[in-house]
Short mmCIF file of C-alpha atoms in Angstrom, two decimals:
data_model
loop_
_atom_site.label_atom_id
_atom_site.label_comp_id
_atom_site.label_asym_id
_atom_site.label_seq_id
_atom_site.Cartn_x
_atom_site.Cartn_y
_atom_site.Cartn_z
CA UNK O 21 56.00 93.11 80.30
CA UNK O 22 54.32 96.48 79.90
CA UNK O 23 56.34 99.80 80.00
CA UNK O 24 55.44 100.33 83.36
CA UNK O 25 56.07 96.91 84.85
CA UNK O 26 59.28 97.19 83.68
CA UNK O 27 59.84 100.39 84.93
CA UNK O 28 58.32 99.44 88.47
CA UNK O 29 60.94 97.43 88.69
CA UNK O 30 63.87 99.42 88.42
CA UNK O 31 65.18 101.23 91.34
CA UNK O 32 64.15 104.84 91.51
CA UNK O 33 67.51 106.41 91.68
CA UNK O 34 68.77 104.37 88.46
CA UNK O 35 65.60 104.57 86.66
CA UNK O 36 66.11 107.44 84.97
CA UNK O 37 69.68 106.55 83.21
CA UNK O 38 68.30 102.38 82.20
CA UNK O 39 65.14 103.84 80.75
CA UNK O 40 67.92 106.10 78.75
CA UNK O 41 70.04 103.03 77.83
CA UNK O 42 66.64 101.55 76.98
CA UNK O 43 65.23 103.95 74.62
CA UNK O 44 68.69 105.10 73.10
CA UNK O 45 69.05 101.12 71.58
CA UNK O 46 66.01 100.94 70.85
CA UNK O 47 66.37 103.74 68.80
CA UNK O 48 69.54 103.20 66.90
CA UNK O 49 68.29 99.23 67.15
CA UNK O 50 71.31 98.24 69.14
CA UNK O 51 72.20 95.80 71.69
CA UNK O 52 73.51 97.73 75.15
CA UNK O 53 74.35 96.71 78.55
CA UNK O 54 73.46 98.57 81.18
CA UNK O 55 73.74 98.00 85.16
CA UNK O 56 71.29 99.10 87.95
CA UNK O 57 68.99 97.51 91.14
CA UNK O 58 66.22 95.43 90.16
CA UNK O 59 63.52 94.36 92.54
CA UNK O 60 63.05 91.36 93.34
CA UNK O 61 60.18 89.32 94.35
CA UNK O 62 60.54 88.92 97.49
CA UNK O 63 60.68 93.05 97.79
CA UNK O 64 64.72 93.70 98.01
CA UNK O 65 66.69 95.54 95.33
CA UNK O 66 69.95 93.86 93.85
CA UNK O 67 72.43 94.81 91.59
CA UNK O 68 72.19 93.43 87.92
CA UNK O 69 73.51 93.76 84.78
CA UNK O 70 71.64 93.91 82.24
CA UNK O 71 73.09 92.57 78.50
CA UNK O 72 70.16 93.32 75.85
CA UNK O 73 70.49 92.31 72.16
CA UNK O 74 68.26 93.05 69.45
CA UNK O 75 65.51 90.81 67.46
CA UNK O 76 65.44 91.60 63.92
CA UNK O 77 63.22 90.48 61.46
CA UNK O 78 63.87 91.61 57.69
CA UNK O 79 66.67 93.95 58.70
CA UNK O 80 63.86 95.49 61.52
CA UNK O 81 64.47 95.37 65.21
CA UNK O 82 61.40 94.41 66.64
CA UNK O 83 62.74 93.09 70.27
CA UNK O 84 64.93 92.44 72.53
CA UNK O 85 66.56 89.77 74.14
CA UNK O 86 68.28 89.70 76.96
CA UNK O 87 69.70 88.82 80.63
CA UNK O 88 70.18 90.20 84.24
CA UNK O 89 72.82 88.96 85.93
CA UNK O 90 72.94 89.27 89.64
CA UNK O 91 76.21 91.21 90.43
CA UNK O 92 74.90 92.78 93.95
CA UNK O 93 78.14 91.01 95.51
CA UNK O 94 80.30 92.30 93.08
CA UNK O 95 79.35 95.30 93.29
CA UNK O 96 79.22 95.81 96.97
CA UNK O 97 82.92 94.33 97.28
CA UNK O 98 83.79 96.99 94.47
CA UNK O 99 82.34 99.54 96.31
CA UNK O 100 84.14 98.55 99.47
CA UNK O 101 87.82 98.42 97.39
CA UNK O 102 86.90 101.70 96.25
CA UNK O 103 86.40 103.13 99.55
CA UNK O 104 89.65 100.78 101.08
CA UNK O 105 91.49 102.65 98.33
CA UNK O 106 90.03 105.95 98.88
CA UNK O 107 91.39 105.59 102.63
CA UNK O 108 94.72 103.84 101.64
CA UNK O 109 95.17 106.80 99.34
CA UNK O 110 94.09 109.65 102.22
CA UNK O 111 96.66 108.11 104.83
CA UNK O 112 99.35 107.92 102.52
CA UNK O 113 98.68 111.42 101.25
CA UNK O 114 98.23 112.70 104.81
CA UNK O 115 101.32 110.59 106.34
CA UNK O 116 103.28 112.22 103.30
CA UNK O 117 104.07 108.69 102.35
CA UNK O 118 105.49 107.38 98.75
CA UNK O 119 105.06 103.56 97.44
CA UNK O 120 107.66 101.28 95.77
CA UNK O 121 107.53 97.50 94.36
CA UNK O 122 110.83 95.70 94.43
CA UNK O 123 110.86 93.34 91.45
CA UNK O 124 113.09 90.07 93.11
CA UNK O 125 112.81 88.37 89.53
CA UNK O 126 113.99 91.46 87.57
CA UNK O 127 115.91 93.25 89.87
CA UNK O 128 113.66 96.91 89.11
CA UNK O 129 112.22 99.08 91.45
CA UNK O 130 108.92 101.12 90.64
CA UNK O 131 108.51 103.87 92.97
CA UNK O 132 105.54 106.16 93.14
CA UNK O 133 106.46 109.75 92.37
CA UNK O 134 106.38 110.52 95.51
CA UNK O 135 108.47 107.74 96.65
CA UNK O 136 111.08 108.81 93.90
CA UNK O 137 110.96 112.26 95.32
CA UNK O 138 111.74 110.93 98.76
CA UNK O 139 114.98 109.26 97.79
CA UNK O 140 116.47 112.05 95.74
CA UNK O 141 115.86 110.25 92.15
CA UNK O 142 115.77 112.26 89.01
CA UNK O 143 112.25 112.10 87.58
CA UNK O 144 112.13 112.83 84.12
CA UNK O 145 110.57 115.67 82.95
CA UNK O 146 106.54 115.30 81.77
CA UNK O 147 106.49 111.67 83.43
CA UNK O 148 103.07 111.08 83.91
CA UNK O 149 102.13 111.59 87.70
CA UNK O 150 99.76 109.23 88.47
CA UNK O 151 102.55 106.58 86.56
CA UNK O 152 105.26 104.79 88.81
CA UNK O 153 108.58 105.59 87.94
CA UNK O 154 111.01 102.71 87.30
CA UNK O 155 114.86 102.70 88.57
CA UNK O 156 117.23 99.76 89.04
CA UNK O 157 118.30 98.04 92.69
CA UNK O 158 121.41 100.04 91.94
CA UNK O 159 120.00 103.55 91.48
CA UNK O 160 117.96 103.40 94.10
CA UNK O 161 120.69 101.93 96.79
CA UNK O 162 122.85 104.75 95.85
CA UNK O 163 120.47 107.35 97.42
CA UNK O 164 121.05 105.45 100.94
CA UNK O 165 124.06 106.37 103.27
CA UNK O 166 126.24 103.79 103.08
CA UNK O 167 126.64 103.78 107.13
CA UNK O 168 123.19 102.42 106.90
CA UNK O 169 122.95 99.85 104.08
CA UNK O 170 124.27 96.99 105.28
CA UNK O 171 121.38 97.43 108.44
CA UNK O 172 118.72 97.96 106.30
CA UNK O 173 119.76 94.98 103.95
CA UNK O 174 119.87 92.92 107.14
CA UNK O 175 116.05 93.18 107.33
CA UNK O 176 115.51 92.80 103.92
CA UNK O 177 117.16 89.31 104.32
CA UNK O 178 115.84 88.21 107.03
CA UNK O 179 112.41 89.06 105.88
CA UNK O 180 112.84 86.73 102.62
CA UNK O 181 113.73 84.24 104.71
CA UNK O 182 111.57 83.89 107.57
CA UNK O 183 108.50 85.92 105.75
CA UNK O 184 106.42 88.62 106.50
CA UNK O 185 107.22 91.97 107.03
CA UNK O 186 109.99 94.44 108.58
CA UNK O 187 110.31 98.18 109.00
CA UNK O 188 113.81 100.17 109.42
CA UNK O 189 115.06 104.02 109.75
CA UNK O 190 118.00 105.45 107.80
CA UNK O 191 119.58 107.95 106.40
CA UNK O 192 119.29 109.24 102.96
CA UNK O 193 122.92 109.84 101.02
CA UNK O 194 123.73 113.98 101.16
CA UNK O 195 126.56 115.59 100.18
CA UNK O 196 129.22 116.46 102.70
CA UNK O 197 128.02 119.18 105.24
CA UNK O 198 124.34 119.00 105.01
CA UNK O 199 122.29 117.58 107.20
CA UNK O 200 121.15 114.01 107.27
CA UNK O 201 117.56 113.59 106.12
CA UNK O 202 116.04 109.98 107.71
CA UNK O 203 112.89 108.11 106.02
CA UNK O 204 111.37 105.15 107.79
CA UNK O 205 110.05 102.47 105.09
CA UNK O 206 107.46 99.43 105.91
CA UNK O 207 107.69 96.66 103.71
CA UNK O 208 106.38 92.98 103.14
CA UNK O 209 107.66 90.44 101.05
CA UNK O 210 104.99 88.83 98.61
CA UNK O 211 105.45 85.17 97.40
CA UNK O 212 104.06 83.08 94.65
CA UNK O 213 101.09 81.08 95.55
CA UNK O 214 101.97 78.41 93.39
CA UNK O 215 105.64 77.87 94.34
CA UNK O 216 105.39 80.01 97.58
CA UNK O 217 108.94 81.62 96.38
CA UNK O 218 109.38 85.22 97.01
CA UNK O 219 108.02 87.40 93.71
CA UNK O 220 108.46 90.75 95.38
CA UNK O 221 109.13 93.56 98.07
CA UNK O 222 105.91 96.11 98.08
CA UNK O 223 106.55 99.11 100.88
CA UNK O 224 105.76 102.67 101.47
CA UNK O 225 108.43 104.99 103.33
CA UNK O 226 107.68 108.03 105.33
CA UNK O 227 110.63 110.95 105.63
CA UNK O 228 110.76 110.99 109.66
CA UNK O 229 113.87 113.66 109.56
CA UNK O 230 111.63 116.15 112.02
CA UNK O 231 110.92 113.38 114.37
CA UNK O 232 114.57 112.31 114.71
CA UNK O 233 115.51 115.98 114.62
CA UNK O 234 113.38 116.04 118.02
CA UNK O 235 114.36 112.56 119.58
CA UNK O 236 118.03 113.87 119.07
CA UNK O 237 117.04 117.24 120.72
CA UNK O 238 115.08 115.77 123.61
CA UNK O 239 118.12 112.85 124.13
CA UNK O 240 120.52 116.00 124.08
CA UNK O 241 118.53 117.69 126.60
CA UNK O 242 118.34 114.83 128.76
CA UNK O 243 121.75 114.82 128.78
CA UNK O 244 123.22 118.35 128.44
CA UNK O 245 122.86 121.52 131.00
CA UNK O 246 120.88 123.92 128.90
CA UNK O 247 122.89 127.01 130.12
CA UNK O 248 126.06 125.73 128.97
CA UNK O 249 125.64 123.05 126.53
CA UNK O 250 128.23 120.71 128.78
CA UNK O 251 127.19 117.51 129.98
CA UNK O 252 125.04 117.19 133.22
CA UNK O 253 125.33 115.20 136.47
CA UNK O 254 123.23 112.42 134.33
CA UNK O 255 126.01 111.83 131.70
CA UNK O 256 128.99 112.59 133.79
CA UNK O 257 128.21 109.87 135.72
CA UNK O 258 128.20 107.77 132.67
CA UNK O 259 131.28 109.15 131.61
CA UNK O 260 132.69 108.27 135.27
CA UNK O 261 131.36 104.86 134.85
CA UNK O 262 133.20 104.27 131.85
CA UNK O 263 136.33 105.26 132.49
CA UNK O 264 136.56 103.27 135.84
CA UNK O 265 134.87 100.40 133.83
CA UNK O 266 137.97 100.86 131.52
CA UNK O 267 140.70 101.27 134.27
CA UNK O 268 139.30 98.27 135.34
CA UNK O 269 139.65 95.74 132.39
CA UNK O 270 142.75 98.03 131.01
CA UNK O 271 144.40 99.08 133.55
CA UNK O 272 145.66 103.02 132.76
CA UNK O 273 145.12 106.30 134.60
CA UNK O 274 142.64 108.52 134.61
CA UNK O 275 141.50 111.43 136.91
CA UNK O 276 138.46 113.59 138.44
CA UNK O 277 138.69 116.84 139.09
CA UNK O 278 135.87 119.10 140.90
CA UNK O 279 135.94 123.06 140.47
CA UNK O 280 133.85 125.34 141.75
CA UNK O 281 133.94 129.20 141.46
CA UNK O 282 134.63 131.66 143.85
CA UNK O 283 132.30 134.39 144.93
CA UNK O 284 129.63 133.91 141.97
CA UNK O 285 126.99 134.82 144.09
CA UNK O 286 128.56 138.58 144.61
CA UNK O 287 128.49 138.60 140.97
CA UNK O 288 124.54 137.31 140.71
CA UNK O 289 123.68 139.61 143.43
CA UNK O 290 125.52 143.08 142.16
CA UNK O 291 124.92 142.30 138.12
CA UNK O 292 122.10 140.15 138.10
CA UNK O 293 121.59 136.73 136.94
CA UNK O 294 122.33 137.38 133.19
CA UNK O 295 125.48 138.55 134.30
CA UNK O 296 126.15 135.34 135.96
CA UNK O 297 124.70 133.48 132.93
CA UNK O 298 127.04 135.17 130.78
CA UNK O 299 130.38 134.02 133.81
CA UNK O 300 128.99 130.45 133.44
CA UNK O 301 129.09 130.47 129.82
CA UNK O 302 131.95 132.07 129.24
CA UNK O 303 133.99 129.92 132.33
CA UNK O 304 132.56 126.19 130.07
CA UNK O 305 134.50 127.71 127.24
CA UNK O 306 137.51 128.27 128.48
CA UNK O 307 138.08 125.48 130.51
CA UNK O 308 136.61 123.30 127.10
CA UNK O 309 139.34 124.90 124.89
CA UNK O 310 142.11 123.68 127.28
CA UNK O 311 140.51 119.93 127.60
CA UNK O 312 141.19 117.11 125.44
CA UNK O 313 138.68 115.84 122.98
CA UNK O 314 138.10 112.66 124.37
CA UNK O 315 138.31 114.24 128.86
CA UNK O 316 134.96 115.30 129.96
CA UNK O 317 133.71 118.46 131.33
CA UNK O 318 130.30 118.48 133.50
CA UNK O 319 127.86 121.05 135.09
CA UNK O 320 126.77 119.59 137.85
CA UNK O 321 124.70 122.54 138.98
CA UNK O 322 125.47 126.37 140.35
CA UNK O 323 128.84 127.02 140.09
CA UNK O 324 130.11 123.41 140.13
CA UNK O 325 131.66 121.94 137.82
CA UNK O 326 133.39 118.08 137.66
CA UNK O 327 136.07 117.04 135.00
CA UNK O 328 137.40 113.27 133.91
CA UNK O 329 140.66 113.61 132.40
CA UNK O 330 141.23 110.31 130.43
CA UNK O 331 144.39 108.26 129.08
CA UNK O 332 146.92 109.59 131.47
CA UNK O 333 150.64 108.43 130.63
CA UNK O 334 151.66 110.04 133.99
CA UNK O 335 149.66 110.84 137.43
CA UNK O 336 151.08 114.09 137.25
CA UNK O 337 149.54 115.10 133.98
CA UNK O 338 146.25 115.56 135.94
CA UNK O 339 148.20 118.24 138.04
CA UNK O 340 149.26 120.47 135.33
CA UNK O 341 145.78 120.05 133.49
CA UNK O 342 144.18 121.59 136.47
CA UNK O 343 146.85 123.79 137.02
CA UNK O 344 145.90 124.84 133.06
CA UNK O 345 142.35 125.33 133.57
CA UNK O 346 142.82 127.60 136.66
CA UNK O 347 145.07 130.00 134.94
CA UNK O 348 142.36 130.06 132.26
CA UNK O 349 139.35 131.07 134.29
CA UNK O 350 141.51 133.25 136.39
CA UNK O 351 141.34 135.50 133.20
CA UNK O 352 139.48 138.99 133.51
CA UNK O 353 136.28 138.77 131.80
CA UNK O 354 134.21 141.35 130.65
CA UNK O 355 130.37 141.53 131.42
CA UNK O 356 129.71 144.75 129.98
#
């Protein structure tokens, strides 16, 4: 085959660099491998590699010898993991996600740095960062409340046994005051082929402690009168629900009170409705501070207000609890 014919052949973008490969063992007379798109005969370019070794006579190189192996497929499907993994990596990157393998045989978890970051595990100082870090099942259930263990567990078993895969929320272990940071991990179990035994737990977890910071507002609004921060007409009736619902199988006392205040519209119509803001406010807290932890205190809209007052030894208890939270929001009370 002439220099030319052989070059014909070659694809134009990889001519260039096989033509190097070519005349770089020729020169120091060794064999090379080399891979690029061949045409082929019936006009379509392919993937090869190419595995030339050298022909000596006397100690001189005076050919080569070789083969072209058709790796198009193997190529293509390498491409296409390349690109899989170039996606895998952008979604975890952009979802803020970490990775972690759960070794069932050896009882070690590798977590990505990220991952190890997540839970609150010490990573050693210089550790490589595109190395996974390696902690045991103990380590790494100590950075999980305890409240939320045994739940999380719970999947974990019931994955191994039925297969497949499960997902759970929970809270991360903090220390006493701060507030609770929540990751969400997704995890599948991955069995032997051979034995079909479970080999492993592979997952990724997400932290998710802004989106249950927002659930928890939104539930809280849903449920809450935004001027006063007191229950609404929604969870008061709740609230009435139980304690009849409780009456009912227990027996006990309980009682409702409704309040309403006197001439607040004077007040919103001489000092505006910041002034009367202010009344409403000021009115929740008081009567709050002389109710029980476990009574409830609604808004139910205005000036109206509705109490349950629960676990009553004595009927008249409910009489001198409302004869308590009159005297307190008969009080002056300054509005500036």
């Amino acid at each position: 085959t002439t220099r030319a014919a052989r070059l014909a052949r070659n694809h134009p973008e990889d001519a260039a660099r096989m033509e190097a490969a070519f005349t770089e063992a020729r020169r120091l007379g060794d064999a090379y491998e080399v891979e690029g798109r061949l045409l082929r005969h019936d006009g379509v370019y392919r993937w090869h590699k190419l595995v030339m070794l050298p022909i000596r006579e006397d100690g001189v190189m005076v050919g080569l010898l070789g083969t072209a192996l058709d790796i198009d497929d193997i190529v293509t499907a390498r491409q296409a993991l390349e690109e899989t993994s170039n996606l895998l990596r952008l979604a975890q990157e952009s979802a803020g996600a970490g990775l972690w393998s759960w070794d069932l045989k050896g009882g070690s978890v590798r977590h990505s740095l990220d991952s190890a970051r997540m839970y609150g595990l010490p990573v050693p100082e210089g550790h490589p960062t595109d190395k996974p870090m390696e902690v045991s099942v103990g380590d790494w259930d100590r950075s999980i409340h305890p409240g939320d263990l045994a739940v999380l567990y719970g999947h974990v078993y019931r994955s191994l046994s039925e297969g497949g895969s499960y997902s759970g929320e929970f809270r991360l272990a903090t220390a006493e005051g701060d507030a609770p940071r929540w990751l969400q991990s997704f995890a599948r179990v991955v069995t032997d082929p051979d034995s079909n035994e479970p080999v492993k737990i592979v997952g990724l977890t997400m932290d998710v402690t802004a989106r249950k910071v927002a659930e928890g507002r939104i539930a809280h609004m849903a449920l809450h009168d935004g001027l006063t921060g007191l229950p609404n007409r929604l969870l008061f009736k709740e609230r009435l629900s139980d304690a009849l619902a409780r009456a009912d199988r227990r027996g006990g006392r309980f009682a409702v009170l409704a309040c309403d205040l006197d001439r607040f519209k004077a007040v919103n119509d001489s000092l505006g409705h910041p002034a009367g803001d202010a009344l409403l406010r000021i009115v929740a807290e008081r009567m709050r501070a002389v109710l029980r932890p476990y009574d409830t205190i609604a808004r139910l809209g205005g000036d109206e207000f509705a109490i349950v007052l629960t676990y009553l030894d004595d009927a008249r208890e409910a009489g001198c609890r409302a004869e308590r939270l009159i005297a307190a929001v008969s009080e002056p009370i300054d509005l500036d």
